[in-house]
Amino acid sequence: MLMIYDWHAGPYPSRVRIAVAELGLTSHINFTSVDLWTGEHKRPDFLAKNYSGTLPVLQIEDGTYLGECTAITQYLDALGDTPRLTGTTPRDQGMIHMMTKRAEIEFLDAISVYFHHATAGLGPDVELYQNAEWGLRMRDKALRGARYFDGVLKDQPYVAGNAFSMADITVIAGFVFAKIVGLQIPTELVSIHAWHARMLERPSVQHWKEMHLPSEATNSSRPAV
Ligand SMILES: N[C@@H](CCC(=O)N[C@@H](CS)C(=O)NCC(=O)O)C(=O)O
């Protein structure tokens, strides 16, 4: 069995949960909750697993800890006979890598910075430094990113071309985060909204939150992140 340390409703954890479901690996994985809202991910025992103090983290059979959604997805994708999320040809692998990186830098990570810096974020006990001006700039960057991906999706069905991939999952997570922070993706961006509506129909995207729920989550009044 593999172990994923995450928080069930987190946008970045959603990336790996969607990948797990897409790859049919749910029954091979145990989940351990790390509570973002109490700063569990910043404590020494968790930092020993992931220096970056972020979720998710995958622990593989030999005890190694893998952080970073891209690395975890690549590892899980390589367990099957044929990679389904990270590309099979050099061209596709390069394209998926590039578009995933763009989806992080231009969209998802920018929304994350907006959340942590220009909103209450995870609260005063966890957000020890905030810079609202930087956060608002990153919000605007994310909206520019949405416009860029809208243009990409005018011409092709998926973020990295003709097949669903890790790049789509990364933009989906951007939408997850945008919903949590109340960031509206302009309705005039019809291509990205049409693509998102199609993505929401995928079983992996419908069910990622329910994959594993910490016992207290069902009664929680906290925001969903
Ligand atoms: N680059 C990392 C980012 C992970 C990340 O930011 N995860 C969020 C969970 S939604 C987190 O741990 N945030 C807590 C924090 O930054 O304090 C990845 O792709 O795994």
Tab-separated table of C-alpha atoms and ligand atoms in Angstrom:
chain	number	residue	atom	x	y	z
A	1	MET	CA	0.000	0.000	0.000
A	2	LEU	CA	0.976	3.576	-0.651
A	3	MET	CA	0.192	6.412	1.776
A	4	ILE	CA	-0.962	9.903	0.851
A	5	TYR	CA	-0.790	12.637	3.461
A	6	ASP	CA	-3.257	15.331	2.504
A	7	TRP	CA	-6.302	17.358	3.447
A	8	HIS	CA	-9.437	16.085	1.760
A	9	ALA	CA	-10.740	19.413	0.437
A	10	GLY	CA	-7.473	21.097	-0.504
A	11	PRO	CA	-7.034	22.241	-4.123
A	12	TYR	CA	-3.542	20.749	-4.490
A	13	PRO	CA	-4.595	17.474	-2.850
A	14	SER	CA	-7.456	17.407	-5.367
A	15	ARG	CA	-4.867	17.089	-8.147
A	16	VAL	CA	-3.479	13.868	-6.771
A	17	ARG	CA	-6.892	12.501	-5.761
A	18	ILE	CA	-8.171	13.077	-9.296
A	19	ALA	CA	-5.050	11.383	-10.693
A	20	VAL	CA	-5.525	8.431	-8.321
A	21	ALA	CA	-9.125	8.028	-9.495
A	22	GLU	CA	-8.243	8.435	-13.176
A	23	LEU	CA	-5.615	5.718	-12.813
A	24	GLY	CA	-7.915	3.362	-10.882
A	25	LEU	CA	-5.520	3.265	-7.925
A	26	THR	CA	-7.937	4.147	-5.114
A	27	SER	CA	-7.805	0.705	-3.505
A	28	HIS	CA	-3.985	0.773	-3.415
A	29	ILE	CA	-3.773	3.912	-1.307
A	30	ASN	CA	-4.299	4.814	2.338
A	31	PHE	CA	-4.859	8.412	3.323
A	32	THR	CA	-3.706	10.271	6.411
A	33	SER	CA	-5.222	13.669	7.162
A	34	VAL	CA	-2.915	16.565	7.930
A	35	ASP	CA	-4.981	19.486	9.173
A	36	LEU	CA	-4.080	22.638	7.239
A	37	TRP	CA	-6.287	24.751	9.514
A	38	THR	CA	-4.274	24.023	12.638
A	39	GLY	CA	-0.942	24.311	10.825
A	40	GLU	CA	-0.138	20.615	11.202
A	41	HIS	CA	1.741	20.840	7.902
A	42	LYS	CA	4.224	23.329	9.391
A	43	ARG	CA	5.220	21.177	12.394
A	44	PRO	CA	8.624	19.484	12.569
A	45	ASP	CA	7.311	15.929	12.161
A	46	PHE	CA	5.591	16.854	8.904
A	47	LEU	CA	8.455	19.053	7.686
A	48	ALA	CA	10.664	15.981	8.063
A	49	LYS	CA	8.471	14.343	5.405
A	50	ASN	CA	8.200	17.384	3.128
A	51	TYR	CA	10.647	20.254	3.523
A	52	SER	CA	8.194	22.600	1.755
A	53	GLY	CA	5.521	22.128	4.410
A	54	THR	CA	2.792	21.579	1.824
A	55	LEU	CA	0.264	18.912	0.984
A	56	PRO	CA	-0.007	16.402	-0.556
A	57	VAL	CA	2.857	14.000	0.117
A	58	LEU	CA	3.073	10.427	-1.153
A	59	GLN	CA	4.965	7.805	0.819
A	60	ILE	CA	6.071	4.935	-1.389
A	61	GLU	CA	6.847	1.338	-0.384
A	62	ASP	CA	10.531	1.887	0.449
A	63	GLY	CA	9.580	4.729	2.823
A	64	THR	CA	10.569	7.557	0.475
A	65	TYR	CA	8.393	10.670	0.658
A	66	LEU	CA	7.467	12.437	-2.567
A	67	GLY	CA	6.179	16.002	-2.426
A	68	GLU	CA	4.936	18.101	-5.368
A	69	CYS	CA	1.786	17.113	-7.221
A	70	THR	CA	3.660	16.801	-10.501
A	71	ALA	CA	6.199	14.365	-9.056
A	72	ILE	CA	3.498	12.332	-7.321
A	73	THR	CA	1.349	12.169	-10.462
A	74	GLN	CA	4.334	11.157	-12.565
A	75	TYR	CA	5.194	8.389	-10.092
A	76	LEU	CA	1.628	7.041	-9.961
A	77	ASP	CA	1.294	7.253	-13.739
A	78	ALA	CA	4.438	5.177	-14.182
A	79	LEU	CA	2.992	2.307	-12.113
A	80	GLY	CA	0.700	1.198	-14.951
A	81	ASP	CA	1.642	-0.379	-18.269
A	82	THR	CA	1.142	2.853	-20.212
A	83	PRO	CA	1.236	6.370	-18.770
A	84	ARG	CA	-2.187	7.991	-19.100
A	85	LEU	CA	-1.643	11.411	-17.558
A	86	THR	CA	1.935	12.406	-18.328
A	87	GLY	CA	2.398	11.410	-21.973
A	88	THR	CA	3.957	8.519	-23.847
A	89	THR	CA	5.917	10.192	-26.652
A	90	PRO	CA	8.718	12.706	-26.030
A	91	ARG	CA	6.568	15.380	-27.699
A	92	ASP	CA	3.541	14.707	-25.503
A	93	GLN	CA	5.634	14.438	-22.365
A	94	GLY	CA	7.234	17.801	-23.112
A	95	MET	CA	3.930	19.443	-23.966
A	96	ILE	CA	2.175	18.118	-20.845
A	97	HIS	CA	5.078	19.192	-18.661
A	98	MET	CA	5.084	22.686	-20.175
A	99	MET	CA	1.319	23.188	-19.908
A	100	THR	CA	1.245	21.824	-16.358
A	101	LYS	CA	3.971	24.243	-15.346
A	102	ARG	CA	2.076	27.091	-17.030
A	103	ALA	CA	-1.136	26.048	-15.286
A	104	GLU	CA	0.701	26.237	-11.962
A	105	ILE	CA	2.565	29.488	-12.531
A	106	GLU	CA	-0.112	31.414	-14.415
A	107	PHE	CA	-3.236	30.155	-12.650
A	108	LEU	CA	-3.257	27.762	-9.685
A	109	ASP	CA	-0.211	29.023	-7.778
A	110	ALA	CA	-1.285	32.620	-8.401
A	111	ILE	CA	-4.700	31.914	-6.835
A	112	SER	CA	-2.930	30.260	-3.927
A	113	VAL	CA	-0.816	33.368	-3.310
A	114	TYR	CA	-3.968	35.494	-3.518
A	115	PHE	CA	-5.612	33.253	-0.895
A	116	HIS	CA	-2.649	33.277	1.485
A	117	HIS	CA	-1.824	36.978	1.137
A	118	ALA	CA	-4.936	38.985	0.271
A	119	THR	CA	-7.565	37.025	2.216
A	120	ALA	CA	-7.618	35.620	5.749
A	121	GLY	CA	-6.060	32.475	4.270
A	122	LEU	CA	-5.594	29.735	6.848
A	123	GLY	CA	-5.963	32.220	9.712
A	124	PRO	CA	-3.548	34.167	11.891
A	125	ASP	CA	-1.973	31.136	13.542
A	126	VAL	CA	-0.798	29.775	10.175
A	127	GLU	CA	-0.403	32.894	8.003
A	128	LEU	CA	2.591	34.423	9.778
A	129	TYR	CA	3.424	36.859	6.962
A	130	GLN	CA	0.951	38.408	4.552
A	131	ASN	CA	1.441	40.934	1.771
A	132	ALA	CA	-1.962	41.967	0.448
A	133	GLU	CA	-0.589	43.976	-2.480
A	134	TRP	CA	1.329	40.954	-3.726
A	135	GLY	CA	-1.750	38.797	-3.235
A	136	LEU	CA	-3.904	41.137	-5.324
A	137	ARG	CA	-1.305	41.189	-8.094
A	138	MET	CA	-1.372	37.417	-8.145
A	139	ARG	CA	-5.170	37.465	-8.332
A	140	ASP	CA	-4.887	39.605	-11.460
A	141	LYS	CA	-2.209	37.287	-12.830
A	142	ALA	CA	-4.543	34.315	-12.325
A	143	LEU	CA	-7.273	36.090	-14.274
A	144	ARG	CA	-4.799	36.726	-17.104
A	145	GLY	CA	-3.903	33.062	-16.913
A	146	ALA	CA	-7.566	32.087	-17.241
A	147	ARG	CA	-7.730	34.240	-20.367
A	148	TYR	CA	-4.638	32.497	-21.762
A	149	PHE	CA	-6.102	29.021	-21.167
A	150	ASP	CA	-9.405	30.157	-22.649
A	151	GLY	CA	-7.487	30.940	-25.840
A	152	VAL	CA	-5.733	27.558	-25.738
A	153	LEU	CA	-9.037	25.729	-25.293
A	154	LYS	CA	-10.637	27.520	-28.231
A	155	ASP	CA	-8.428	25.466	-30.530
A	156	GLN	CA	-8.078	22.122	-28.750
A	157	PRO	CA	-10.193	19.934	-26.444
A	158	TYR	CA	-7.683	19.576	-23.615
A	159	VAL	CA	-5.088	21.840	-22.042
A	160	ALA	CA	-2.106	20.022	-23.558
A	161	GLY	CA	-3.718	18.935	-26.825
A	162	ASN	CA	-6.051	16.125	-27.791
A	163	ALA	CA	-5.993	14.023	-24.618
A	164	PHE	CA	-6.824	14.510	-20.944
A	165	SER	CA	-3.640	14.899	-18.885
A	166	MET	CA	-1.993	16.191	-15.734
A	167	ALA	CA	-2.222	19.671	-17.282
A	168	ASP	CA	-6.039	19.489	-17.266
A	169	ILE	CA	-5.986	18.349	-13.644
A	170	THR	CA	-3.869	21.369	-12.734
A	171	VAL	CA	-6.302	23.839	-14.308
A	172	ILE	CA	-9.220	21.980	-12.664
A	173	ALA	CA	-7.495	22.527	-9.301
A	174	GLY	CA	-7.311	26.221	-10.176
A	175	PHE	CA	-11.085	26.215	-10.504
A	176	VAL	CA	-11.354	24.385	-7.163
A	177	PHE	CA	-9.252	27.088	-5.516
A	178	ALA	CA	-11.078	29.913	-7.343
A	179	LYS	CA	-14.372	28.638	-5.930
A	180	ILE	CA	-12.971	28.479	-2.395
A	181	VAL	CA	-11.703	32.077	-2.544
A	182	GLY	CA	-14.738	33.376	-4.432
A	183	LEU	CA	-12.700	34.389	-7.469
A	184	GLN	CA	-14.990	34.647	-10.494
A	185	ILE	CA	-13.564	33.425	-13.758
A	186	PRO	CA	-15.190	35.867	-16.238
A	187	THR	CA	-18.177	34.303	-17.981
A	188	GLU	CA	-17.040	35.771	-21.311
A	189	LEU	CA	-14.262	33.151	-21.294
A	190	VAL	CA	-16.618	30.654	-22.861
A	191	SER	CA	-14.046	28.105	-23.987
A	192	ILE	CA	-12.519	27.544	-20.569
A	193	HIS	CA	-15.988	27.373	-18.979
A	194	ALA	CA	-17.176	24.851	-21.569
A	195	TRP	CA	-14.043	22.786	-20.973
A	196	HIS	CA	-14.577	23.026	-17.178
A	197	ALA	CA	-18.182	21.849	-17.517
A	198	ARG	CA	-16.884	18.806	-19.434
A	199	MET	CA	-14.246	18.169	-16.781
A	200	LEU	CA	-16.866	18.234	-14.015
A	201	GLU	CA	-18.586	15.296	-15.705
A	202	ARG	CA	-15.578	13.040	-15.198
A	203	PRO	CA	-16.161	10.615	-12.289
A	204	SER	CA	-12.659	11.361	-10.954
A	205	VAL	CA	-13.523	15.044	-10.685
A	206	GLN	CA	-16.977	14.430	-9.195
A	207	HIS	CA	-15.737	12.219	-6.377
A	208	TRP	CA	-12.295	13.419	-5.308
A	209	LYS	CA	-13.535	14.993	-2.082
A	210	GLU	CA	-15.211	11.815	-0.893
A	211	MET	CA	-12.157	9.602	-1.464
A	212	HIS	CA	-11.209	9.858	2.198
A	213	LEU	CA	-12.785	12.123	4.786
A	214	PRO	CA	-11.288	12.844	8.191
A	215	SER	CA	-13.848	12.006	10.868
A	216	GLU	CA	-14.362	15.603	11.995
A	217	ALA	CA	-14.817	16.953	8.447
A	218	THR	CA	-18.444	15.955	8.139
A	219	ASN	CA	-19.467	18.377	10.906
A	220	SER	CA	-16.919	21.047	10.125
A	221	SER	CA	-18.036	24.623	9.655
A	222	ARG	CA	-14.700	25.605	8.157
A	223	PRO	CA	-14.304	26.746	4.566
A	224	ALA	CA	-13.643	23.853	2.257
A	225	VAL	CA	-9.900	24.304	1.538
B	1	LIG	N1	3.902	23.039	-5.328
B	1	LIG	C1	3.178	22.259	-4.358
B	1	LIG	C2	2.138	23.163	-3.686
B	1	LIG	C3	1.294	22.416	-2.689
B	1	LIG	C4	0.410	23.348	-1.850
B	1	LIG	O1	0.551	24.584	-1.847
B	1	LIG	N2	-0.508	22.717	-1.114
B	1	LIG	C5	-1.391	23.445	-0.233
B	1	LIG	C6	-2.602	22.573	0.073
B	1	LIG	S1	-4.013	23.063	-0.805
B	1	LIG	C7	-0.709	23.701	1.077
B	1	LIG	O2	-0.085	22.814	1.614
B	1	LIG	N3	-0.869	24.924	1.592
B	1	LIG	C8	-0.465	25.231	2.911
B	1	LIG	C9	0.483	26.350	3.018
B	1	LIG	O3	1.070	26.766	1.999
B	1	LIG	O4	0.646	26.798	4.162
B	1	LIG	C10	2.562	21.037	-5.024
B	1	LIG	O5	2.289	21.093	-6.224
B	1	LIG	O6	2.367	19.989	-4.365
